[in-house]
CSV table of C-alpha atoms and ligand atoms in Angstrom, one decimal:
chain,number,residue,atom,x,y,z
A,113,MET,CA,20.5,-1.9,-1.4
A,114,GLN,CA,18.7,-2.3,1.8
A,115,VAL,CA,15.4,-0.5,1.9
A,116,PRO,CA,12.8,-1.0,4.5
A,117,ILE,CA,9.1,-0.5,3.1
A,118,LEU,CA,6.5,0.5,5.8
A,119,THR,CA,2.8,0.0,5.6
A,120,TYR,CA,-0.1,1.8,7.0
A,121,HIS,CA,-4.1,1.2,7.0
A,122,GLY,CA,-6.2,4.2,7.2
A,123,VAL,CA,-9.0,2.4,8.6
A,124,ASN,CA,-6.8,1.4,11.8
A,125,VAL,CA,-8.3,4.0,14.4
A,126,ALA,CA,-8.7,2.4,17.7
A,127,GLY,CA,-7.9,5.3,19.7
A,128,ASN,CA,-5.8,8.6,19.3
A,129,GLU,CA,-2.4,7.2,20.5
A,130,TYR,CA,0.3,6.1,18.3
A,131,ALA,CA,-0.2,2.4,19.1
A,132,GLY,CA,-3.8,2.0,17.9
A,133,ASN,CA,-3.9,4.9,15.1
A,134,ASP,CA,-2.2,4.7,11.9
A,135,HIS,CA,-2.7,8.3,11.2
A,136,VAL,CA,-0.9,9.4,14.4
A,137,ALA,CA,1.9,6.9,13.6
A,138,PHE,CA,2.2,8.0,10.1
A,139,ALA,CA,2.5,11.7,11.0
A,140,ALA,CA,5.0,11.0,13.7
A,141,ASP,CA,6.9,8.5,11.4
A,142,LEU,CA,7.4,10.9,8.8
A,143,GLU,CA,9.2,13.2,11.3
A,144,LEU,CA,11.2,10.3,12.8
A,145,ILE,CA,12.3,9.2,9.2
A,146,HIS,CA,13.4,12.7,8.5
A,147,ALA,CA,15.2,13.4,11.9
A,148,LEU,CA,17.0,10.1,11.3
A,149,GLY,CA,18.3,11.6,8.1
A,150,LEU,CA,16.7,8.9,5.9
A,151,ARG,CA,15.2,9.8,2.6
A,152,ILE,CA,11.7,8.7,1.4
A,153,VAL,CA,11.4,7.6,-2.1
A,154,PRO,CA,8.7,6.2,-4.3
A,155,ALA,CA,8.1,2.5,-4.3
A,156,GLN,CA,8.6,2.4,-8.1
A,157,TRP,CA,12.3,3.6,-7.8
A,158,LEU,CA,13.0,0.4,-5.7
A,159,VAL,CA,11.4,-1.7,-8.2
A,160,ASP,CA,13.1,-0.1,-11.0
A,161,ASN,CA,16.3,-0.6,-9.5
A,162,LEU,CA,15.5,-4.3,-8.6
A,163,LEU,CA,14.7,-5.0,-12.2
A,164,GLY,CA,17.9,-3.2,-13.4
A,165,ARG,CA,16.0,-0.5,-15.1
A,166,ALA,CA,17.3,2.3,-13.1
A,167,GLY,CA,20.0,3.3,-10.8
A,168,HIS,CA,18.7,5.6,-8.2
A,169,ASP,CA,20.7,6.1,-5.3
A,170,LEU,CA,18.8,4.2,-2.6
A,171,ARG,CA,21.2,4.3,0.3
A,172,ARG,CA,19.5,5.1,3.6
A,173,CYS,CA,16.1,5.4,2.0
A,174,VAL,CA,12.6,4.2,3.1
A,175,VAL,CA,9.7,3.5,1.2
A,176,LEU,CA,5.9,4.3,2.3
A,177,THR,CA,2.9,2.3,1.3
A,178,CYS,CA,-0.7,2.1,2.6
A,179,ASP,CA,-3.6,-0.4,2.0
A,180,ASP,CA,-7.1,-0.9,1.1
A,181,GLY,CA,-7.7,2.8,-0.4
A,182,SER,CA,-10.3,3.9,2.1
A,183,ASN,CA,-11.3,7.6,2.1
A,184,PHE,CA,-9.1,8.1,5.3
A,185,ASP,CA,-5.9,7.9,2.9
A,186,TYR,CA,-7.1,11.1,1.2
A,187,TYR,CA,-9.8,13.0,3.4
A,188,ASP,CA,-9.7,14.0,6.9
A,189,LEU,CA,-12.7,12.2,8.5
A,190,ASP,CA,-14.6,12.5,11.6
A,191,HIS,CA,-14.6,9.1,13.3
A,192,PRO,CA,-17.7,8.3,15.2
A,193,GLU,CA,-15.8,7.3,18.2
A,194,HIS,CA,-12.4,9.0,18.1
A,195,GLY,CA,-13.0,12.3,16.3
A,196,SER,CA,-11.3,13.9,13.4
A,197,GLN,CA,-8.5,12.0,11.9
A,198,ARG,CA,-5.8,13.7,9.7
A,199,SER,CA,-5.6,11.8,6.2
A,200,PHE,CA,-2.3,10.4,5.1
A,201,PHE,CA,-2.2,12.9,2.2
A,202,ASN,CA,-2.8,15.8,4.5
A,203,ALA,CA,-0.1,14.5,6.7
A,204,LEU,CA,2.3,14.5,3.7
A,205,LEU,CA,1.2,18.3,3.0
A,206,ASP,CA,1.6,19.2,6.7
A,207,PHE,CA,5.0,17.6,6.7
A,208,ARG,CA,5.9,19.6,3.4
A,209,ARG,CA,4.7,22.9,4.7
A,210,ARG,CA,6.7,22.5,8.0
A,211,HIS,CA,10.0,21.5,6.5
A,212,GLY,CA,9.7,22.7,2.7
A,213,ARG,CA,10.0,20.8,-0.4
A,214,ALA,CA,13.7,20.4,-0.5
A,215,ALA,CA,13.7,18.4,3.0
A,216,GLN,CA,12.1,15.4,1.2
A,217,PRO,CA,12.3,16.1,-2.3
A,218,ASP,CA,10.9,12.6,-3.4
A,219,LEU,CA,8.3,12.3,-0.6
A,220,HIS,CA,5.6,9.7,-1.9
A,221,LEU,CA,3.1,7.3,-0.6
A,222,THR,CA,2.0,4.4,-2.6
A,223,ALA,CA,-1.7,3.5,-2.1
A,224,PHE,CA,-3.0,0.1,-2.9
A,225,VAL,CA,-6.4,0.2,-3.5
A,226,ILE,CA,-9.5,-2.1,-4.0
A,227,ALA,CA,-10.9,-1.9,-7.5
A,228,ASP,CA,-14.6,-3.1,-7.5
A,229,PRO,CA,-17.1,-0.5,-6.5
A,230,GLN,CA,-19.6,-3.0,-5.3
A,231,ALA,CA,-17.2,-4.6,-3.1
A,232,ARG,CA,-15.9,-1.4,-1.8
A,233,ALA,CA,-19.6,-0.6,-1.0
A,234,ARG,CA,-20.3,-3.9,0.8
A,235,MET,CA,-17.2,-3.2,3.0
A,236,ASP,CA,-18.2,0.2,3.7
A,237,VAL,CA,-21.5,-1.1,5.4
A,238,SER,CA,-20.1,-4.1,6.9
A,239,CYS,CA,-16.6,-3.3,8.2
A,240,LEU,CA,-16.9,0.7,8.5
A,241,VAL,CA,-19.9,2.8,9.5
A,242,GLY,CA,-21.8,3.1,6.2
A,243,ARG,CA,-20.9,6.7,5.3
A,244,ASN,CA,-19.4,5.9,1.7
A,245,TRP,CA,-15.8,5.9,3.1
A,246,MET,CA,-14.5,3.4,0.3
A,247,GLN,CA,-14.9,5.8,-2.7
A,248,GLN,CA,-12.6,6.1,-5.5
A,249,GLU,CA,-13.3,9.8,-6.5
A,250,TRP,CA,-10.0,11.0,-4.9
A,251,TRP,CA,-7.9,8.7,-6.7
A,252,ARG,CA,-7.3,10.9,-9.7
A,253,ALA,CA,-6.5,14.1,-7.6
A,254,ALA,CA,-4.2,12.0,-5.3
A,255,GLN,CA,-2.3,10.7,-8.2
A,256,ALA,CA,-2.1,14.3,-9.7
A,257,SER,CA,-0.6,15.6,-6.6
A,258,GLY,CA,2.5,13.9,-7.2
A,259,LEU,CA,2.6,12.7,-3.6
A,260,ILE,CA,0.5,9.5,-3.9
A,261,GLY,CA,0.5,6.4,-6.5
A,262,ILE,CA,-2.6,4.6,-6.9
A,263,GLU,CA,-1.7,0.9,-7.4
A,264,ASN,CA,-3.6,-2.5,-7.4
A,265,HIS,CA,-4.8,-4.2,-4.2
A,266,SER,CA,-6.8,-6.8,-6.1
A,267,TRP,CA,-10.5,-6.7,-7.4
A,268,ASP,CA,-12.2,-7.3,-4.3
A,269,HIS,CA,-9.8,-8.4,-1.6
A,270,ASN,CA,-11.6,-11.6,-1.7
A,271,HIS,CA,-13.0,-10.2,1.3
A,272,PRO,CA,-15.0,-12.2,4.0
A,273,CYS,CA,-17.9,-9.9,3.7
A,274,LEU,CA,-18.7,-11.0,0.2
A,275,ASP,CA,-21.0,-13.9,-0.8
A,276,SER,CA,-19.2,-17.2,-1.0
A,277,PRO,CA,-18.2,-18.8,-3.1
A,278,GLY,CA,-17.6,-16.0,-5.6
A,279,PRO,CA,-17.2,-16.3,-9.1
A,280,HIS,CA,-15.0,-19.4,-10.3
A,281,GLY,CA,-15.6,-21.1,-7.2
A,282,LEU,CA,-13.5,-18.6,-5.1
A,283,ALA,CA,-14.0,-19.4,-1.5
A,284,ARG,CA,-14.1,-15.8,0.3
A,285,GLY,CA,-12.1,-14.5,3.3
A,286,ASP,CA,-8.6,-15.6,2.5
A,287,PHE,CA,-6.4,-14.6,-0.7
A,288,HIS,CA,-4.7,-18.0,-0.4
A,289,ALA,CA,-7.6,-19.2,-2.1
A,290,VAL,CA,-6.8,-17.5,-5.3
A,291,ALA,CA,-5.1,-20.5,-6.8
A,292,SER,CA,-6.3,-20.9,-10.3
A,293,GLU,CA,-6.0,-19.1,-13.7
A,294,GLU,CA,-9.5,-17.9,-13.6
A,295,GLN,CA,-9.4,-16.7,-10.1
A,296,ALA,CA,-6.1,-14.9,-10.6
A,297,GLU,CA,-7.4,-13.1,-13.6
A,298,PHE,CA,-10.6,-12.2,-11.7
A,299,GLU,CA,-8.9,-10.9,-8.6
A,300,ILE,CA,-5.7,-9.4,-10.4
A,301,THR,CA,-6.0,-8.7,-14.2
A,302,GLN,CA,-9.6,-7.5,-13.6
A,303,ALA,CA,-8.2,-4.9,-11.1
A,304,GLN,CA,-5.5,-3.9,-13.5
A,305,GLU,CA,-7.8,-3.0,-16.1
A,306,TYR,CA,-10.4,-1.2,-14.0
A,307,ILE,CA,-7.8,1.0,-12.1
A,308,ALA,CA,-5.9,1.6,-15.3
A,309,ALA,CA,-9.3,2.8,-16.9
A,310,GLN,CA,-9.9,5.1,-14.1
A,311,MET,CA,-6.3,6.5,-14.1
A,312,ALA,CA,-5.8,6.8,-17.7
A,313,PRO,CA,-3.3,7.1,-19.4
A,314,ARG,CA,-1.5,6.1,-16.4
A,315,GLN,CA,-1.5,2.3,-15.6
A,316,PRO,CA,-1.0,0.7,-12.1
A,317,ARG,CA,2.4,-1.3,-12.1
A,318,LEU,CA,2.5,-2.7,-8.6
A,319,PHE,CA,0.4,-5.3,-6.8
A,320,CYS,CA,-0.2,-5.9,-3.1
A,321,TYR,CA,-1.3,-9.3,-1.7
A,322,PRO,CA,-4.5,-8.8,0.2
A,323,PHE,CA,-4.1,-9.8,3.9
A,324,GLY,CA,-0.5,-10.3,3.1
A,325,HIS,CA,-1.6,-13.8,1.8
A,326,VAL,CA,1.2,-14.9,-0.6
A,327,ASN,CA,0.5,-18.5,-2.1
A,328,ASP,CA,3.1,-20.3,-4.5
A,329,PHE,CA,0.7,-20.3,-7.4
A,330,LEU,CA,0.6,-16.5,-7.5
A,331,SER,CA,4.0,-15.7,-6.6
A,332,ARG,CA,6.0,-18.6,-8.4
A,333,ASP,CA,3.7,-19.2,-11.4
A,334,TRP,CA,1.0,-16.9,-12.2
A,335,LEU,CA,2.7,-13.5,-11.4
A,336,PRO,CA,6.0,-14.4,-13.2
A,337,ARG,CA,4.1,-15.5,-16.2
A,338,ARG,CA,1.2,-13.1,-16.4
A,339,GLY,CA,2.2,-10.3,-14.2
A,340,PRO,CA,4.4,-8.3,-16.9
A,341,GLU,CA,1.7,-9.2,-19.7
A,342,VAL,CA,-0.9,-7.2,-17.5
A,343,GLY,CA,1.6,-4.3,-16.9
A,344,LEU,CA,2.8,-5.5,-13.4
A,345,ASP,CA,6.6,-5.0,-12.2
A,346,ALA,CA,6.3,-6.4,-8.8
A,347,ALA,CA,4.1,-7.6,-5.9
A,348,PHE,CA,4.3,-6.8,-2.2
A,349,GLY,CA,3.8,-9.1,0.8
A,350,ASP,CA,4.6,-8.5,4.5
A,351,GLY,CA,8.0,-10.3,5.2
A,352,ALA,CA,9.2,-7.6,7.9
A,353,THR,CA,12.6,-7.5,6.3
A,354,PRO,CA,14.3,-4.8,4.1
A,355,VAL,CA,14.1,-5.2,0.4
A,356,ASN,CA,17.7,-6.0,-0.9
A,357,ALA,CA,18.9,-6.9,-4.5
A,358,ASP,CA,18.1,-10.7,-3.7
A,359,SER,CA,14.4,-10.0,-2.9
A,360,ASP,CA,11.9,-11.7,-4.6
A,361,ARG,CA,10.2,-9.5,-7.1
A,362,TRP,CA,6.9,-11.1,-6.6
A,363,ASN,CA,6.9,-11.0,-2.8
A,364,LEU,CA,8.6,-7.8,-1.7
A,365,PRO,CA,8.9,-7.8,2.1
A,366,ARG,CA,7.1,-4.9,4.0
A,367,TYR,CA,6.7,-3.9,7.6
A,368,ILE,CA,3.3,-3.3,8.8
A,369,CYS,CA,2.4,-0.5,11.3
A,370,GLY,CA,0.6,-1.9,14.4
A,371,TRP,CA,2.0,-5.5,13.8
A,372,HIS,CA,5.8,-5.3,13.2
A,373,TRP,CA,6.2,-2.2,15.1
A,374,ARG,CA,4.1,-0.5,17.6
A,375,SER,CA,6.2,2.5,19.0
A,376,PRO,CA,8.4,5.2,17.4
A,377,GLU,CA,11.3,3.2,19.5
A,378,GLN,CA,10.6,-0.1,17.7
A,379,LEU,CA,10.5,1.7,14.3
A,380,ARG,CA,13.8,3.7,15.0
A,381,ASP,CA,15.6,0.3,15.8
A,382,THR,CA,14.1,-1.2,12.5
A,383,LEU,CA,15.2,1.6,10.3
A,384,LEU,CA,18.7,2.2,12.0
A,385,ALA,CA,19.3,-1.5,11.6
A,386,ALA,CA,18.5,-1.4,7.9
A,387,ALA,CA,20.4,1.8,7.3
A,388,ASP,CA,23.6,0.4,9.3
A,389,VAL,CA,23.5,-2.5,6.9
A,390,ALA,CA,23.1,-0.4,3.9
A,391,ALA,CA,26.1,1.8,5.1
A,392,ALA,CA,28.3,-1.1,5.8
B,186,ZN,ZN1,-5.7,-5.0,2.3
């Protein structure tokens, strides 16, 4: 098993070229992955195999994720500088219309969302343009489409726009700071419960570290101990290597668009390197 996980951010819109726009990149990458003869599968399949619960054929497969849960994930939005942006969800639908369901029958995108509505409202004003683009009303429809899974990206991202210190003495702006029982319950368990309540009866099962900040307390102590109790199967970081059978369940590596690759050529090399190892 050798599966690369790719990650996109809907708020990354710095222009309308591949290199600065995760929507342009996402749509192009769907075509590239398909043209390379690779299969897109849900993140949960990979986790289930890793935990020995399932035996999906994951040869020459790719997993897609997106972070932060802005409305850009689901709705086409009119960016104030760069115009209309095709959402990740609509890009999946476009792909399916072009190629038919049989082309990528397991097509799926895992969306890691921020739970706290007040924190999202603050981010909408301080980081976006104050147009209510950090909402949750699309979560259920996205999940019901079968193309998107809604998962846990913490209570409030411990985002720098929040008042510091936060509850339990939490210094804001850095997820490495989440290093006590109370802080972990606040950031991770509270988000699990909130998202589960919104998505009932389905529960989130995957966690993604904000900013890719992975500390020893969370990855080696708290999540191995408390993760399964709160319904979590695995956690995702940004290690930029394919997931294999030896990967750490509580720090599964991902490749980040715009950071680990900036062009279709770079992504092709990454995907083929992983697929070659898998085929060997
Ligand atoms: Zn994030």
